[in-house]
Coordinates of C-alpha atoms in Angstrom, one line a residue:
M12 CA -2.5 77.4 -28.8
Q13 CA -2.8 73.8 -27.7
L14 CA -6.0 72.7 -25.9
Y15 CA -4.0 71.9 -22.8
Q16 CA -3.2 75.6 -22.5
K17 CA -6.9 76.4 -22.3
N18 CA -8.0 73.5 -20.0
E19 CA -7.1 73.2 -16.4
L20 CA -7.0 69.4 -15.8
K21 CA -7.3 68.1 -12.3
I22 CA -6.2 64.6 -11.3
Y23 CA -6.9 62.7 -8.1
N24 CA -3.5 61.9 -6.7
S25 CA -3.4 58.8 -4.5
L26 CA -0.3 60.2 -2.8
S27 CA -2.0 63.3 -1.5
G28 CA -5.6 61.8 -1.4
K29 CA -7.0 64.8 -3.2
K30 CA -7.5 66.3 -6.7
E31 CA -4.6 68.4 -7.9
V32 CA -4.1 70.6 -10.9
F33 CA -2.0 68.7 -13.4
K34 CA 1.3 70.4 -14.1
P35 CA 3.7 68.2 -16.2
I36 CA 7.4 68.3 -15.4
N37 CA 8.1 69.5 -18.9
E38 CA 5.5 71.7 -20.5
G39 CA 3.7 70.0 -23.4
Y40 CA 5.1 66.6 -22.5
V41 CA 3.8 63.8 -20.3
G42 CA 5.5 60.7 -19.1
M43 CA 3.1 58.0 -18.0
Y44 CA 3.9 54.5 -16.7
V45 CA 1.2 51.8 -16.1
C46 CA 1.9 48.4 -14.6
G47 CA 1.1 45.8 -17.2
P48 CA 0.0 42.2 -17.0
T49 CA 1.9 39.1 -15.7
V50 CA 1.4 36.9 -18.7
Y51 CA 0.7 33.5 -17.3
S52 CA -3.1 33.3 -18.1
N53 CA -5.8 34.9 -20.2
V54 CA -6.2 38.6 -19.4
H55 CA -9.3 38.9 -17.2
L56 CA -12.0 41.6 -17.2
G57 CA -10.7 43.3 -14.1
N58 CA -7.3 43.9 -15.7
V59 CA -9.0 45.1 -18.9
R60 CA -10.9 47.7 -16.9
T61 CA -7.7 49.1 -15.4
F62 CA -5.9 49.2 -18.8
M63 CA -9.1 50.8 -20.4
S64 CA -9.0 53.5 -17.8
F65 CA -5.5 54.5 -18.7
D66 CA -6.2 54.1 -22.5
M67 CA -8.9 56.7 -22.0
I68 CA -6.5 58.9 -20.0
Y69 CA -3.9 58.5 -22.7
R70 CA -6.4 59.4 -25.4
Y71 CA -7.5 62.5 -23.5
L72 CA -4.0 63.8 -22.9
K73 CA -3.2 63.3 -26.6
H74 CA -6.4 65.1 -27.5
L75 CA -5.4 68.1 -25.4
G76 CA -2.2 68.3 -27.4
Y77 CA 0.3 66.8 -25.1
K78 CA 3.1 64.7 -26.5
V79 CA 2.8 61.6 -24.3
R80 CA 5.3 58.8 -23.8
Y81 CA 3.1 56.0 -22.5
V82 CA 5.1 53.0 -21.1
R83 CA 3.2 49.8 -20.1
N84 CA 5.3 46.8 -19.2
I85 CA 5.0 43.1 -19.6
T86 CA 5.9 41.1 -16.5
D87 CA 7.4 37.8 -17.8
A88 CA 9.5 36.7 -14.8
G89 CA 9.9 37.3 -11.0
H90 CA 6.2 37.5 -10.1
L91 CA 5.8 34.8 -7.5
E92 CA 2.5 33.2 -6.3
N93 CA 0.5 35.3 -3.9
D94 CA 2.6 38.4 -4.7
A95 CA 5.1 37.1 -2.1
D96 CA 8.9 36.6 -1.8
E97 CA 8.6 32.9 -1.5
G98 CA 6.9 30.2 -3.7
E99 CA 6.9 29.4 -7.4
D100 CA 7.1 31.8 -10.3
R101 CA 3.7 32.1 -11.8
I102 CA 4.9 31.7 -15.3
A103 CA 7.3 28.8 -14.5
K104 CA 4.4 27.1 -12.7
K105 CA 2.2 27.4 -15.7
A106 CA 5.0 26.1 -17.9
R107 CA 5.4 23.1 -15.6
L108 CA 1.7 22.3 -15.5
E109 CA 1.4 22.5 -19.3
Q110 CA 4.8 21.0 -20.1
L111 CA 6.0 24.1 -22.0
E112 CA 9.0 26.3 -22.0
P113 CA 8.3 29.4 -19.8
M114 CA 8.7 31.7 -22.8
E115 CA 6.1 29.7 -24.7
V116 CA 3.7 30.6 -21.9
V117 CA 4.8 34.2 -22.1
Q118 CA 4.3 34.3 -25.8
R119 CA 0.9 32.7 -25.8
Y120 CA -0.6 35.0 -23.2
T121 CA 1.1 38.2 -24.5
V122 CA -0.5 37.5 -27.8
D123 CA -3.9 36.9 -26.1
F124 CA -3.4 40.2 -24.1
H125 CA -2.8 42.2 -27.3
N126 CA -5.6 40.5 -29.2
I127 CA -8.2 41.3 -26.4
L128 CA -7.0 44.9 -26.2
N129 CA -7.2 45.3 -29.9
K130 CA -10.8 44.1 -29.9
F131 CA -11.6 46.8 -27.3
N132 CA -10.0 49.4 -29.5
F133 CA -7.0 50.3 -27.3
L134 CA -4.2 52.5 -28.6
P135 CA -0.8 50.7 -28.2
P136 CA 1.5 52.3 -25.7
S137 CA 4.6 54.1 -26.8
I138 CA 6.9 51.5 -25.3
E139 CA 6.1 48.0 -24.0
P140 CA 9.2 46.7 -22.2
T141 CA 9.6 43.3 -20.7
A142 CA 11.0 42.4 -17.3
T143 CA 13.4 39.8 -18.8
G144 CA 14.7 42.5 -21.2
H145 CA 15.9 44.7 -18.3
I146 CA 17.8 42.4 -16.0
I147 CA 21.0 44.4 -16.3
E148 CA 19.2 47.6 -15.3
Q149 CA 17.7 45.9 -12.3
I150 CA 21.0 44.6 -11.1
E151 CA 22.5 48.2 -11.3
I152 CA 19.6 49.6 -9.2
I153 CA 20.2 46.9 -6.6
K154 CA 23.9 47.9 -6.5
D155 CA 22.9 51.5 -5.9
I156 CA 20.5 50.5 -3.1
I157 CA 23.2 48.3 -1.4
N158 CA 25.8 51.1 -1.7
N159 CA 23.4 53.6 -0.1
G160 CA 22.9 51.2 2.9
F161 CA 19.3 50.3 2.3
A162 CA 19.7 46.6 1.3
Y163 CA 21.6 43.6 2.4
E164 CA 22.7 40.3 0.9
V165 CA 22.2 36.9 2.6
N166 CA 22.7 33.5 1.1
G167 CA 22.7 34.8 -2.5
S168 CA 19.5 36.8 -2.1
V169 CA 19.2 40.6 -1.6
Y170 CA 16.5 42.2 0.5
F171 CA 15.4 45.8 0.9
D172 CA 15.8 47.0 4.6
V173 CA 12.4 48.6 5.3
L174 CA 13.2 49.6 8.9
K175 CA 16.5 51.2 7.9
F176 CA 14.8 53.1 5.1
N177 CA 12.0 54.2 7.5
E178 CA 14.6 55.8 9.8
S179 CA 15.2 58.6 7.3
D180 CA 12.0 58.4 5.3
H181 CA 8.4 57.2 5.4
Y182 CA 7.7 53.7 4.2
G183 CA 3.9 53.6 3.7
E184 CA 3.3 57.2 2.5
L185 CA 1.2 56.0 -0.5
S186 CA -1.0 53.5 1.2
G187 CA -1.2 55.4 4.5
R188 CA 0.2 52.5 6.5
K189 CA 2.4 52.9 9.5
I190 CA 5.5 50.9 10.0
E191 CA 4.4 50.1 13.6
D192 CA 1.2 48.5 12.4
L193 CA 3.1 46.5 9.7
I194 CA 5.5 45.2 12.4
H195 CA 2.6 44.2 14.7
N196 CA 0.8 42.4 11.9
T197 CA 3.8 40.4 10.7
R198 CA 5.7 39.7 13.9
E199 CA 4.5 36.1 14.1
T200 CA 6.3 35.2 10.8
A201 CA 9.7 36.4 12.0
G202 CA 12.5 33.9 11.6
Q203 CA 10.9 31.9 8.8
T204 CA 13.2 33.3 6.1
D205 CA 16.6 34.9 5.6
K206 CA 15.1 38.4 6.0
K207 CA 16.2 40.6 8.9
N208 CA 12.6 41.7 9.3
P209 CA 9.3 40.3 7.9
Q210 CA 8.5 43.7 6.3
D211 CA 11.6 43.5 4.1
F212 CA 11.1 42.6 0.5
A213 CA 13.2 40.9 -2.2
L214 CA 15.3 42.8 -4.7
W215 CA 17.0 39.6 -5.9
K216 CA 16.2 36.0 -5.2
K217 CA 18.7 33.2 -5.4
A218 CA 17.2 30.5 -7.6
E219 CA 16.6 27.1 -6.2
P220 CA 18.0 24.2 -8.2
Q221 CA 14.5 23.5 -9.8
H222 CA 13.9 27.2 -10.7
I223 CA 14.0 27.4 -14.5
M224 CA 14.1 31.2 -15.0
R225 CA 17.5 32.4 -13.7
W226 CA 20.1 35.0 -14.6
P227 CA 23.7 35.6 -13.3
S228 CA 24.3 38.4 -10.9
P229 CA 27.0 39.5 -8.4
W230 CA 25.1 37.7 -5.7
S231 CA 23.9 34.4 -7.3
D232 CA 22.2 32.9 -10.2
G233 CA 18.7 34.0 -9.6
F234 CA 15.9 36.4 -10.6
P235 CA 14.7 39.9 -9.8
G236 CA 12.0 40.9 -7.3
W237 CA 8.7 41.8 -8.8
H238 CA 8.6 45.3 -7.4
L239 CA 12.1 46.1 -8.8
E240 CA 11.1 45.4 -12.4
C241 CA 8.7 48.4 -12.6
T242 CA 11.2 50.7 -11.0
A243 CA 13.8 49.7 -13.6
M244 CA 11.6 50.0 -16.6
S245 CA 9.8 53.2 -15.6
T246 CA 12.9 55.2 -14.8
K247 CA 14.8 53.9 -17.9
Y248 CA 12.3 55.3 -20.3
L249 CA 10.8 58.2 -18.3
G250 CA 13.6 59.3 -16.1
E251 CA 14.2 59.2 -12.4
H252 CA 11.3 61.6 -11.9
F253 CA 8.2 61.5 -14.1
D254 CA 4.6 62.6 -14.3
I255 CA 2.1 59.8 -13.9
H256 CA 2.2 56.2 -12.6
G257 CA -0.9 54.2 -12.9
G258 CA -2.3 50.7 -12.0
G259 CA -5.0 48.8 -10.3
M260 CA -6.1 49.7 -6.7
D261 CA -4.7 46.3 -5.6
L262 CA -1.2 47.4 -6.5
K263 CA -1.1 50.4 -4.2
F264 CA 0.4 48.2 -1.4
P265 CA 2.9 46.7 -1.5
H266 CA 3.9 47.0 -5.1
H267 CA 3.7 50.8 -5.7
E268 CA 4.8 51.5 -2.1
C269 CA 7.9 49.4 -2.7
E270 CA 8.6 51.2 -6.0
I271 CA 8.7 54.6 -4.2
A272 CA 11.0 53.2 -1.5
Q273 CA 13.4 51.6 -4.1
N274 CA 13.6 54.8 -6.1
K275 CA 14.3 57.0 -3.1
A276 CA 16.9 54.5 -1.8
A277 CA 18.7 54.3 -5.1
K278 CA 18.4 57.8 -6.5
G279 CA 17.4 59.9 -3.5
T280 CA 14.2 61.2 -5.2
S281 CA 10.5 60.2 -5.2
P282 CA 9.8 58.9 -8.7
V283 CA 6.3 60.1 -9.5
N284 CA 4.3 63.3 -9.2
Y285 CA 0.8 61.8 -9.7
W286 CA -0.1 58.3 -8.6
M287 CA -3.4 57.1 -10.1
H288 CA -5.3 53.9 -9.3
A289 CA -8.3 52.4 -11.1
N290 CA -10.9 50.6 -8.9
M291 CA -12.0 47.0 -9.1
L292 CA -14.7 45.2 -11.1
T293 CA -17.3 42.9 -9.4
L294 CA -19.6 40.4 -11.1
N295 CA -23.2 40.2 -10.0
G296 CA -22.3 42.0 -6.7
K297 CA -19.4 39.7 -5.8
K298 CA -15.6 39.7 -6.3
M299 CA -14.5 38.1 -9.5
A300 CA -12.7 34.8 -8.8
K301 CA -11.9 31.8 -11.0
S302 CA -12.0 29.5 -7.9
T303 CA -15.7 30.3 -7.2
G304 CA -16.8 30.3 -10.9
N305 CA -17.8 34.0 -10.5
N306 CA -15.7 35.0 -13.4
I307 CA -16.0 35.8 -17.1
L308 CA -13.3 36.3 -19.8
P309 CA -13.6 39.0 -22.5
N310 CA -13.9 36.4 -25.3
E311 CA -16.8 34.8 -23.5
I312 CA -18.6 38.1 -23.5
F313 CA -18.1 38.5 -27.3
S314 CA -19.1 34.9 -28.1
G315 CA -22.0 34.6 -25.6
D316 CA -20.5 31.2 -24.6
N317 CA -21.0 31.6 -20.8
N318 CA -23.6 31.0 -18.1
I319 CA -23.8 34.6 -16.9
L320 CA -25.0 36.6 -19.9
S321 CA -28.2 36.1 -21.9
K322 CA -26.5 36.9 -25.2
A323 CA -23.3 38.0 -26.9
F324 CA -22.2 41.6 -26.6
S325 CA -19.8 43.4 -28.9
P326 CA -16.4 44.7 -27.5
T327 CA -17.5 48.3 -28.0
V328 CA -20.7 47.9 -26.0
A329 CA -18.6 46.3 -23.2
R330 CA -16.2 49.3 -23.4
F331 CA -19.1 51.7 -23.3
F332 CA -20.5 49.9 -20.2
I333 CA -17.1 50.2 -18.4
L334 CA -16.7 53.9 -19.2
Q335 CA -20.1 54.7 -17.8
A336 CA -18.5 54.4 -14.4
H337 CA -15.8 56.7 -13.1
Y338 CA -12.4 54.9 -13.1
R339 CA -12.1 55.3 -9.3
S340 CA -15.5 53.7 -8.6
I341 CA -16.2 50.0 -8.1
L342 CA -18.2 48.8 -11.1
D343 CA -20.6 45.8 -11.0
F344 CA -20.8 43.8 -14.2
S345 CA -24.1 42.0 -14.8
N346 CA -26.4 40.9 -17.7
D347 CA -29.0 43.7 -16.9
A348 CA -26.3 46.4 -16.8
L349 CA -24.9 45.3 -20.2
L350 CA -28.3 45.1 -21.8
A351 CA -29.0 48.7 -20.6
S352 CA -25.7 49.9 -21.9
E353 CA -26.3 48.3 -25.2
K354 CA -29.6 50.2 -25.6
G355 CA -27.9 53.4 -24.6
F356 CA -25.0 52.8 -27.0
N357 CA -27.4 52.1 -29.9
R358 CA -29.3 55.3 -29.2
L359 CA -26.0 57.3 -29.2
M360 CA -24.8 55.7 -32.5
E361 CA -28.2 56.2 -34.2
A362 CA -28.2 59.9 -33.3
I363 CA -24.6 60.3 -34.4
S364 CA -25.4 58.6 -37.7
F365 CA -28.2 61.2 -38.3
L366 CA -25.9 64.2 -37.9
D367 CA -25.2 64.5 -41.6
Q368 CA -28.9 64.5 -42.4
L369 CA -29.9 67.2 -39.9
P370 CA -31.7 70.2 -41.4
T371 CA -30.1 73.6 -40.7
G372 CA -31.8 76.9 -40.0
D373 CA -31.2 80.6 -39.4
Q374 CA -30.5 80.3 -35.7
S375 CA -29.3 77.8 -33.1
D376 CA -31.6 76.9 -30.1
L377 CA -28.7 74.9 -28.8
N378 CA -25.7 76.8 -27.4
V379 CA -23.0 74.5 -28.9
Q380 CA -20.0 76.1 -27.3
E381 CA -21.7 75.8 -23.9
W382 CA -22.3 72.1 -24.5
I383 CA -18.6 71.6 -25.6
D384 CA -17.4 73.4 -22.5
S385 CA -19.5 71.1 -20.3
C386 CA -17.8 68.1 -21.9
Y387 CA -14.4 69.5 -21.3
Q388 CA -15.4 70.3 -17.7
A389 CA -16.3 66.7 -17.1
M390 CA -13.0 65.3 -18.5
N391 CA -11.0 68.0 -16.7
D392 CA -12.5 66.9 -13.4
D393 CA -10.3 63.7 -13.0
F394 CA -11.5 62.2 -16.3
N395 CA -15.2 62.0 -15.3
T396 CA -16.4 59.8 -18.2
P397 CA -19.9 59.2 -16.7
I398 CA -20.6 63.0 -16.8
L399 CA -19.2 63.2 -20.3
I400 CA -21.5 60.4 -21.4
A401 CA -24.4 62.2 -19.8
Q402 CA -23.5 65.2 -21.9
L403 CA -23.4 63.1 -25.0
F404 CA -27.0 61.9 -24.3
E405 CA -27.9 65.6 -23.8
A406 CA -26.6 66.0 -27.4
V407 CA -28.7 63.0 -28.5
R408 CA -31.8 64.8 -27.1
H409 CA -31.0 67.9 -29.1
I410 CA -30.3 65.9 -32.3
N411 CA -33.7 64.3 -32.0
L412 CA -35.4 67.6 -31.4
I413 CA -33.8 69.1 -34.5
K414 CA -34.7 66.0 -36.4
E415 CA -38.3 66.5 -35.4
G416 CA -38.3 70.2 -36.3
K417 CA -38.7 71.3 -32.7
E418 CA -35.3 73.0 -32.6
Q419 CA -33.0 74.6 -35.1
I420 CA -29.2 74.7 -35.6
T421 CA -27.1 76.8 -38.0
A422 CA -24.8 75.1 -40.5
E423 CA -21.8 76.6 -38.8
D424 CA -22.9 75.3 -35.4
L425 CA -23.8 71.9 -36.8
K426 CA -20.3 71.5 -38.2
L427 CA -18.7 72.3 -34.8
F428 CA -21.3 70.1 -33.0
K429 CA -20.5 67.1 -35.2
E430 CA -16.8 67.6 -35.0
R431 CA -16.8 67.6 -31.2
I432 CA -19.3 64.8 -30.7
N433 CA -17.1 62.6 -32.9
A434 CA -14.0 63.6 -31.0
F435 CA -15.5 62.9 -27.6
T436 CA -17.2 59.6 -28.7
F437 CA -14.6 58.0 -30.9
D438 CA -11.2 59.7 -30.2
I439 CA -11.5 60.1 -26.4
L440 CA -13.8 57.4 -25.2
G441 CA -12.5 55.1 -28.0
L442 CA -15.9 53.8 -29.0
Q443 CA -16.5 52.3 -32.4
D444 CA -19.6 52.5 -34.6
I445 CA -20.7 48.9 -34.9
A446 CA -22.3 49.5 -38.3
E447 CA -18.9 50.7 -39.7
T448 CA -16.8 48.0 -38.1
G449 CA -19.1 45.2 -39.2
D450 CA -19.8 44.0 -35.7
D451 CA -23.5 44.5 -36.2
Q452 CA -23.5 41.0 -37.8
S453 CA -23.7 39.6 -34.3
D454 CA -26.8 41.7 -33.6
K455 CA -28.4 40.5 -36.8
L456 CA -27.6 36.9 -35.9
S457 CA -29.2 37.5 -32.4
G458 CA -32.3 38.8 -34.1
V459 CA -32.7 35.8 -36.4
V460 CA -32.0 33.3 -33.6
D461 CA -34.5 35.1 -31.3
L462 CA -37.1 34.9 -34.0
L463 CA -36.5 31.1 -34.3
I464 CA -36.6 30.7 -30.5
N465 CA -40.1 32.4 -30.5
L466 CA -41.3 30.1 -33.3
R467 CA -40.0 27.1 -31.4
A468 CA -41.8 28.3 -28.2
E469 CA -45.1 28.6 -30.2
A470 CA -44.6 25.1 -31.6
R471 CA -44.0 23.7 -28.1
A472 CA -47.1 25.5 -26.8
N473 CA -49.1 23.9 -29.6
K474 CA -47.5 20.5 -28.8
D475 CA -45.8 20.4 -32.2
F476 CA -42.7 18.8 -30.8
A477 CA -41.5 17.7 -34.2
T478 CA -41.1 21.3 -35.4
S479 CA -39.7 22.3 -32.0
D480 CA -37.0 19.6 -32.1
K481 CA -36.2 20.4 -35.8
I482 CA -35.5 24.0 -35.0
R483 CA -33.3 23.1 -32.1
D484 CA -31.4 20.3 -34.0
E485 CA -30.8 22.4 -37.2
L486 CA -29.6 25.4 -35.2
A487 CA -27.2 23.0 -33.3
A488 CA -25.9 21.7 -36.7
L489 CA -25.1 25.3 -37.5
G490 CA -23.2 25.8 -34.3
V491 CA -26.0 27.6 -32.4
Q492 CA -26.7 25.9 -29.1
L493 CA -30.1 26.6 -27.4
K494 CA -30.3 26.5 -23.6
D495 CA -33.7 26.1 -22.0
G496 CA -33.9 27.6 -18.5
K497 CA -36.5 28.8 -16.0
D498 CA -36.2 32.3 -17.4
G499 CA -36.6 31.2 -21.0
T500 CA -34.4 30.1 -23.8
T501 CA -30.9 31.6 -24.5
F502 CA -28.3 30.6 -27.0
T503 CA -24.5 30.4 -27.5
V504 CA -22.6 30.3 -30.8
N505 CA -19.7 27.7 -31.1

């Protein structure tokens, strides 16, 4: 018997606005699609949080014994600025600014995306399709939508007719929006484009003469609409009707709303049973934004080369921090929060490392099966990783009591206890033991540099500026830059 047959998993479905018992279309099999990155810049931490949420979900589904086909796409064309139907392609714009071929931009940032996710210990998806690799499929879907009367062509571009679709269905069912409100909010833009109505969205855009990325179609040389790409790739690999579609909260409208409408208009069926959305990440209580400088990239966390954190943090500590919040909760990223997570992570790893040395007795004061059940209850309740982590710290408490001789555990229970702690910590949460991966070298370096910073502070207090400057200069020669501030001295490694 597989674990999924003994565990009733509940998932919060954005479509119904409530938790529902998960029942896959085909027993034992799960099809899951997650909207991947548009590869025109380094992947930012907010994106990482979304992909980490679905990596954890993928891991848990596999742990339960499901055979999962996980599809996560790469958007390498068609995503215009401001998520709109007008303007410049994000990748083409980057290529123009950096004087590169668009596919050089795609390659550079796809490699960066994979490198960052590898550092965070992500499992690769089953399939990672690209938008440019599925132009034919997108053209065929557009033909179906036109033939069914829900799209129109004008001047070489094709638009989805939202009002026509809404006559027989409900455009806005996922986001809870009403077509009347959408009309009211967009009326002032009417007449500025070829669209019949401002609410309509592009399925195919005729390329302007300067537009580099273009493909032939029955309507014009052009490029597909951003929303259409995910409809084509998800249904090609998972079928017209599949189990789970995920992404960031910001994609619920219009991107995912448009996906539902396109699928219904082309195939007559709603594509997905369970829509899942991960919430946003803030930085020091404010929205992350490059324009304001309130932003940090993953590599800046790992190197410590930033003005936000007091030190470098390993990828697995950052992963632990992110998973301490529920995937549907807003999470605030800060130096204090990461420091606290690092302490907690080290406590957990220290306890796990001691499992092999625990003495065994004639009885168990800890009900191991009850503890295991509580861990599954947490994960079965819409993947509640904060509760699971709380249960892991309950295990740490018992490990320390057994270690101190204040509790006992039998050899049989200890074997089961160790097996499940490792499964929940490493297989499901995807954490890594720093001591085993070698990442503890950064912690050792931090300790040595902190010692030198303290010695330098003593020298300065004693007005021994020659020694103070020598420490600073020799560290700089080794690539360690000291930064003196009102809250003390921090360092970065170049």
